[in-house]
mmCIF file of C-alpha atoms in Angstrom:
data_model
loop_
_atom_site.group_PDB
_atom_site.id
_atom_site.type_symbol
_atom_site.label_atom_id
_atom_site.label_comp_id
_atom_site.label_asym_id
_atom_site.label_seq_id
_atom_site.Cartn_x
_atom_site.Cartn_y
_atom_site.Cartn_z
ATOM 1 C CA UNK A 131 -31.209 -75.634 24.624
ATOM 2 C CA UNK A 132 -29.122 -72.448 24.562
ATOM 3 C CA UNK A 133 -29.414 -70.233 21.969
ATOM 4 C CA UNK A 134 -27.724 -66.524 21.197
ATOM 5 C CA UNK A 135 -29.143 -64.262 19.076
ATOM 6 C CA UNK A 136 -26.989 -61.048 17.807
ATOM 7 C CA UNK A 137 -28.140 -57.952 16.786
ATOM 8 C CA UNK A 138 -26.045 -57.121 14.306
ATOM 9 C CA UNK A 139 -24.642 -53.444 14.537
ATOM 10 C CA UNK A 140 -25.266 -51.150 17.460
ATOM 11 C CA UNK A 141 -23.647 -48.029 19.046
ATOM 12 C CA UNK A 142 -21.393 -46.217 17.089
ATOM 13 C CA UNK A 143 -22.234 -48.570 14.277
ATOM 14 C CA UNK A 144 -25.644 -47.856 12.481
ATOM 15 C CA UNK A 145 -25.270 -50.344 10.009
ATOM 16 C CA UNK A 146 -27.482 -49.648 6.476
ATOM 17 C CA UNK A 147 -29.869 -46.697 6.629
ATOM 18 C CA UNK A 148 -32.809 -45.450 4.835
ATOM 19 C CA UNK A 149 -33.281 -41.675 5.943
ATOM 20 C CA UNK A 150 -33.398 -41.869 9.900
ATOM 21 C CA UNK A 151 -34.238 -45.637 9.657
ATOM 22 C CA UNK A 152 -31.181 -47.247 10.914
ATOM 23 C CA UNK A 153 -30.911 -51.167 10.935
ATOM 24 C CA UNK A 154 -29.261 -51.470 14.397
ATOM 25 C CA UNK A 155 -32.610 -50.295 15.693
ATOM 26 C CA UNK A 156 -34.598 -52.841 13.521
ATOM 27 C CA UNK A 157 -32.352 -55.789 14.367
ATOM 28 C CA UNK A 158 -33.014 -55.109 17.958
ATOM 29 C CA UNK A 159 -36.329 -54.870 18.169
ATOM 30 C CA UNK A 160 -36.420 -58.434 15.981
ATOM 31 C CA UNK A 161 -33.802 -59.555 18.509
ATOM 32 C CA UNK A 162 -36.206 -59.014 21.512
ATOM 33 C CA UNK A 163 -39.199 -61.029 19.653
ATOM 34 C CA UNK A 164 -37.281 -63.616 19.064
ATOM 35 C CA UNK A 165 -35.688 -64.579 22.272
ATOM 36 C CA UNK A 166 -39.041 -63.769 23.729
ATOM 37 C CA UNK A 167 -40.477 -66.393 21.522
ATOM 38 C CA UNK A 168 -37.689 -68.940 22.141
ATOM 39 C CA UNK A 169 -37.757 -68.545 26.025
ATOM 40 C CA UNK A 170 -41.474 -69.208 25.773
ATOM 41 C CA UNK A 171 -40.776 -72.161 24.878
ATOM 42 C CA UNK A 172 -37.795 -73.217 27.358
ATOM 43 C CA UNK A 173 -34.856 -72.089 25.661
ATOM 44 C CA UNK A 174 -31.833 -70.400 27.621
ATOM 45 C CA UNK A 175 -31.368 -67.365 24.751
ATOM 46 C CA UNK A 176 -28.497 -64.750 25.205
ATOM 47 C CA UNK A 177 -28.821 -61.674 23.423
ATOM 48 C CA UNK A 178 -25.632 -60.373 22.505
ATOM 49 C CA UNK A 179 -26.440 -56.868 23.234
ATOM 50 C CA UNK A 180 -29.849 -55.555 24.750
ATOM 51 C CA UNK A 181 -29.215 -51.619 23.911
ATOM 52 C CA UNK A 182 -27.455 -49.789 21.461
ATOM 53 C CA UNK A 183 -23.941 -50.374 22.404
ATOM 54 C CA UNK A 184 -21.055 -51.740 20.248
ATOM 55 C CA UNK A 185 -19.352 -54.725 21.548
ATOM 56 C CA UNK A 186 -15.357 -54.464 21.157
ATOM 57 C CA UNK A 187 -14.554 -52.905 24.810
ATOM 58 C CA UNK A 188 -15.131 -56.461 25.185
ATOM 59 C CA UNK A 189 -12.068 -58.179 24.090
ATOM 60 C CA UNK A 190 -8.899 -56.946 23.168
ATOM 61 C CA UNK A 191 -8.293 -59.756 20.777
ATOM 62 C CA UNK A 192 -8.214 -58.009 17.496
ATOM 63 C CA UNK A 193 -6.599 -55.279 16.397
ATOM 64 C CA UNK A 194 -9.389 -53.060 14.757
ATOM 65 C CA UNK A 195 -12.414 -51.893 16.778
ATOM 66 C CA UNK A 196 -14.928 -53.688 13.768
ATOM 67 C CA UNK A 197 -13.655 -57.197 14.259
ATOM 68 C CA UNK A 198 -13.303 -56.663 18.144
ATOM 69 C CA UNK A 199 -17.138 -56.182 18.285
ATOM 70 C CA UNK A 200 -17.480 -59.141 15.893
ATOM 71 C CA UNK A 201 -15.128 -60.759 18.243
ATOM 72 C CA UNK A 202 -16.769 -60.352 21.220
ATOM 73 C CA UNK A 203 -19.980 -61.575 19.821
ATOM 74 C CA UNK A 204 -18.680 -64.660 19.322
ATOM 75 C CA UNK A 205 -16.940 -64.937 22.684
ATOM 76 C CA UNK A 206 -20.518 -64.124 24.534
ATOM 77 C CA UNK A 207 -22.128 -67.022 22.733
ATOM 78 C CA UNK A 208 -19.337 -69.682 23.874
ATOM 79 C CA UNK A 209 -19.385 -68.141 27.440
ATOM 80 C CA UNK A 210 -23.189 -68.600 27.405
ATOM 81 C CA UNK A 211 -22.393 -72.110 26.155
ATOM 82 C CA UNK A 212 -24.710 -71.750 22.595
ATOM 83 C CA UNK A 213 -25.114 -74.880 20.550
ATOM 84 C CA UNK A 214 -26.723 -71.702 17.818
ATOM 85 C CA UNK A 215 -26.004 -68.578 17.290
ATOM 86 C CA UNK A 216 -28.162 -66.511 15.027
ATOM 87 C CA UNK A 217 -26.845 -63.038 13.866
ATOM 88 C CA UNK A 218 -29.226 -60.704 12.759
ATOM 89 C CA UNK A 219 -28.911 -57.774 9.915
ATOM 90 C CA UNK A 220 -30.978 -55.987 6.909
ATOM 91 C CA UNK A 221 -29.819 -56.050 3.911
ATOM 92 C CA UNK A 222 -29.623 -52.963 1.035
ATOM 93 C CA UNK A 223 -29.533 -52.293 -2.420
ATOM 94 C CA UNK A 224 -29.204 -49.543 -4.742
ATOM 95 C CA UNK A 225 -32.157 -50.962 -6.191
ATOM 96 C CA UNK A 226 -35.450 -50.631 -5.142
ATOM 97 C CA UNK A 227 -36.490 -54.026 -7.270
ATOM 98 C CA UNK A 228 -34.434 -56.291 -5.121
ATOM 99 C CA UNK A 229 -36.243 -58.107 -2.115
ATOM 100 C CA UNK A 230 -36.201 -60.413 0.258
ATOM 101 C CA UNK A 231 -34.516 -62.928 2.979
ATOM 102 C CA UNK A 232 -30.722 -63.902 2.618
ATOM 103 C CA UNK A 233 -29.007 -66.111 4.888
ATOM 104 C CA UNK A 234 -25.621 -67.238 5.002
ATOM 105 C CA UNK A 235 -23.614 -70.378 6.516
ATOM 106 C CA UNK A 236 -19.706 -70.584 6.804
ATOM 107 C CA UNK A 237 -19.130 -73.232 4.197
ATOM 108 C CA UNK A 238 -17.455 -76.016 6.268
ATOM 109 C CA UNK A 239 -20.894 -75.955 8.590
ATOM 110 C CA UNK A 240 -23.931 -78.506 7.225
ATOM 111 C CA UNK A 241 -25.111 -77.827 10.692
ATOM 112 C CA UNK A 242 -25.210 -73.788 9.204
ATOM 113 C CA UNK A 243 -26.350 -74.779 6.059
ATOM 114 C CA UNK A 244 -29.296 -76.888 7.354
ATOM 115 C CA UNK A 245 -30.430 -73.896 10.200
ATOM 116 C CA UNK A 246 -30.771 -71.689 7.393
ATOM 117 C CA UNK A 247 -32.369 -73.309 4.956
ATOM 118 C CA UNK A 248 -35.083 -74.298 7.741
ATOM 119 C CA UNK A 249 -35.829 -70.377 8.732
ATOM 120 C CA UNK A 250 -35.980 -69.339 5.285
ATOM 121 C CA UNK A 251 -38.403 -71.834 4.753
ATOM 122 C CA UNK A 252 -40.630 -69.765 7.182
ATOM 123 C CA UNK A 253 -38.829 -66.880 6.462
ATOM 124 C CA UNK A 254 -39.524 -66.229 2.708
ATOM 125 C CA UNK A 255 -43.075 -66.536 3.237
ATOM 126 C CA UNK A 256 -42.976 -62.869 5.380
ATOM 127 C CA UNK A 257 -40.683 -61.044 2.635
ATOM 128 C CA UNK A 258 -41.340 -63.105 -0.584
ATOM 129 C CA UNK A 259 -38.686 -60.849 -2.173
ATOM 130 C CA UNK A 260 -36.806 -62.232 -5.356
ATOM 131 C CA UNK A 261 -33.860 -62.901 -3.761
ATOM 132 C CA UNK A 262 -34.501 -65.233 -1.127
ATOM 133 C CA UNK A 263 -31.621 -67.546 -0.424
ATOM 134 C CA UNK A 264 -29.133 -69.238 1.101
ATOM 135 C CA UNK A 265 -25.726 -68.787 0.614
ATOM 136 C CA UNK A 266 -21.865 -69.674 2.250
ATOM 137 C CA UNK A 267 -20.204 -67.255 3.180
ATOM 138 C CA UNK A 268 -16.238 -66.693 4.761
ATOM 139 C CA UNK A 269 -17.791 -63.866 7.149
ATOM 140 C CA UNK A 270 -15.635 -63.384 10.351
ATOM 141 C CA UNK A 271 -18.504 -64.309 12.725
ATOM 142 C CA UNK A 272 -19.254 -67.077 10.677
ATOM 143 C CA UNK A 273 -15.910 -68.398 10.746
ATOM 144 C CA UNK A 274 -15.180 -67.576 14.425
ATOM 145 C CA UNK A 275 -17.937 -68.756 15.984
ATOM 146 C CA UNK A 276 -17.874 -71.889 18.527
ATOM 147 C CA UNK A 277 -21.326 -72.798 17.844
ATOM 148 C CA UNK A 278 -23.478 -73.491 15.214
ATOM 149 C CA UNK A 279 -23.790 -69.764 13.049
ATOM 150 C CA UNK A 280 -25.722 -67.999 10.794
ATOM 151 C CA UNK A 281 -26.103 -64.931 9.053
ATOM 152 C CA UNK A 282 -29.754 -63.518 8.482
ATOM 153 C CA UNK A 283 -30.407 -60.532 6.257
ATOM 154 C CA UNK A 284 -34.141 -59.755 7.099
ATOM 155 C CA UNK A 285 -34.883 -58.331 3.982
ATOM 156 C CA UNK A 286 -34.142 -54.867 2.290
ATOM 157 C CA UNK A 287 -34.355 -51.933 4.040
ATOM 158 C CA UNK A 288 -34.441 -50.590 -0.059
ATOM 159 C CA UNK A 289 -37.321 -52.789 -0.679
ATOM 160 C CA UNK A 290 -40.656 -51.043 -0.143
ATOM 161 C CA UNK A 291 -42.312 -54.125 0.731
ATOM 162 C CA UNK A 292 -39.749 -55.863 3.195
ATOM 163 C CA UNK A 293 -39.644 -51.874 4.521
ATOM 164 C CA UNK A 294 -43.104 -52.123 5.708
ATOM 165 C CA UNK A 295 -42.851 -55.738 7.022
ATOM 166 C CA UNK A 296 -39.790 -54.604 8.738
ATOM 167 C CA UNK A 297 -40.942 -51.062 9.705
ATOM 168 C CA UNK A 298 -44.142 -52.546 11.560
ATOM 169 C CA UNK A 299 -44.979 -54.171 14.923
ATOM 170 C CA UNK A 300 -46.508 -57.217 13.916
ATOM 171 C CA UNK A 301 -44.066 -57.510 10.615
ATOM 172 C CA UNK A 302 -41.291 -57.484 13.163
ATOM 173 C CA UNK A 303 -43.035 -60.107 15.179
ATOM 174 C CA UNK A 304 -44.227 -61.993 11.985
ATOM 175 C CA UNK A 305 -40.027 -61.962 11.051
ATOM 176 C CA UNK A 306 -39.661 -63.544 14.845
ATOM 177 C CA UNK A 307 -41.968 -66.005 14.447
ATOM 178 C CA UNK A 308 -40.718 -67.368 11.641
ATOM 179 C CA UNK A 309 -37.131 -67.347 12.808
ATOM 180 C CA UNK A 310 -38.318 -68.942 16.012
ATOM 181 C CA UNK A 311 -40.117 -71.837 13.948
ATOM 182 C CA UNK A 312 -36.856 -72.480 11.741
ATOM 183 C CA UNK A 313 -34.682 -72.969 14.623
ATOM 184 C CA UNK A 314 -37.266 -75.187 16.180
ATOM 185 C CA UNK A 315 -37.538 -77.313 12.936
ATOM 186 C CA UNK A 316 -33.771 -77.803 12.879
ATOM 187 C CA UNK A 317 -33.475 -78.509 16.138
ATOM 188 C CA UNK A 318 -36.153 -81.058 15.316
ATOM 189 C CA UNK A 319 -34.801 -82.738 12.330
ATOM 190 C CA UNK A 320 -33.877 -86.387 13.119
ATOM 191 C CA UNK A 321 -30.294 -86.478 14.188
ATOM 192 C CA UNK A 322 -29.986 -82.808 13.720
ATOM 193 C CA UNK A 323 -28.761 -81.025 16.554
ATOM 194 C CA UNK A 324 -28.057 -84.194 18.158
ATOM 195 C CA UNK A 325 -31.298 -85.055 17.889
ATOM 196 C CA UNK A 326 -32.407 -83.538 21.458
ATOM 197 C CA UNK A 327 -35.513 -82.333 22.039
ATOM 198 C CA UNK A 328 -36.740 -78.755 20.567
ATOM 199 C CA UNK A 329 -37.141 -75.819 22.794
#
C-alpha cells in the first residue's frame, strides 16, 4: 500500500508556536514515527518533506508561495502514487481549556470521512482533550489532493496536557502509534480501501 504522510509547515513557515516550540518541528518528528511504523509493516510511505524546508520551489502552479507549498504536497503524493495521504499539524487556542485531536475530511470524501474517524478512535485515547472530532472541511489540500486526504490536528500546542504528550518522546510515538493503527483499521474495513489487504 502507498501511503504519504505531510508534515504540515516547515522552512520559512513555523506554523503555531508556544515560546520556541514551533509545530513544524513537532509534526516532523510525528512524521518520522509514523512512516517508521507503517514501513514496518510493508507499506511504501512518502514523507512529503524529511527536513525543515518549505515545499513551493516545487511547482509553479499557483500564484502565492502558501498554496504552492500546499500544492506541491499534493503533487508528491500522486507522483508517489498514494491511495492516503495524511497531513499532519497542531492545533492552538487562546485558551488554555481547549484540548484535544481534530481531524478533518473534504466533504465530498466518505473515504476521508471514514480514515478519520478510525485514527481518532485511537487517537483520542492519547489527548482525551474536549474537543476531539471530526469535521469537513474545504481546505486546499483537502480539496486538491488525488488520493484519499486528511487533516490531523494532534492536539493543542495551548493545552498543557496535549503539550506534554506532544512535547515527549514516547507521547510523540504514542501519537504515531495510534495514527498507524487508524490507517490500518481503515484499510481493513470490509470493502474499504478496496478491501486489499492492510499494511
Amino acid at each position: 500500500r502507498r501511503i504519504a504522510i505531510d508534515p504540515g509547515h516547515g522552512g520559512i513557515d513555523p506554523g503555531c508556536h508556544r515560546g520556541d516550540l514551533l509545530e513544524k518541528e513537532l509534526t516532523l518528528l510525528v512524521a518520522l514515527a509514523l512512516a517508521e511504523r507503517l514501513e514496518e509493516q510493508g507499506a511504501s510511505v512518502l514523507l512529503t518533506r524529511t527536513e525543515d524546508v518549505e515545499l513551493s520551489h516545487l511547482t509553479d502552479q499557483e500564484r502565492t508561495r502558501h498554496r504552492r507549498d500546499l500544492r506541491a504536497r499534493t503533487l508528491l503524493a500522486e507522483r508517489h502514487g498514494a491511495e492516503l495521504l495524511v497531513s499532519l499539524h497542531v492545533n492552538s487556542a487562546a485558551s488554555e481549556r481547549l484540548g484535544g485531536a481534530m481531524l478533518f475530511h473534504h466533504p465530498s470524501s466518505p473515504g476521508g470521512r471514514r480514515l478519520a474517524e478510525a485514527i481518532l478512535a485511537s487517537l483520542r485515547e492519547v489527548v482525551p482533550g474536549n474537543q476531539n472530532g471530526v469535521l469537513p472541511a474545504n481546505f486546499f489540500l483537502l480539496r486538491h489532493s488525488p488520493a484519499t486526504a486528511i487533516l490531523v490536528e494532534m492536539g493543542f500546542i495551548s493545552h498543557p496536557a496535549d503539550r506534554a504528550v506532544l512535547t515527549s518522546e514516547e507521547g510523540r510515538q504514542r501519537i504515531a502509534a495510534a495514527i498507524a493503527a487508524g490507517i490500518v483499521n481503515y484499510l481493513n474495513e470490509p470493502g474499504g480501501a478496496g478491501g486489499a489487504p492492510a499494511p
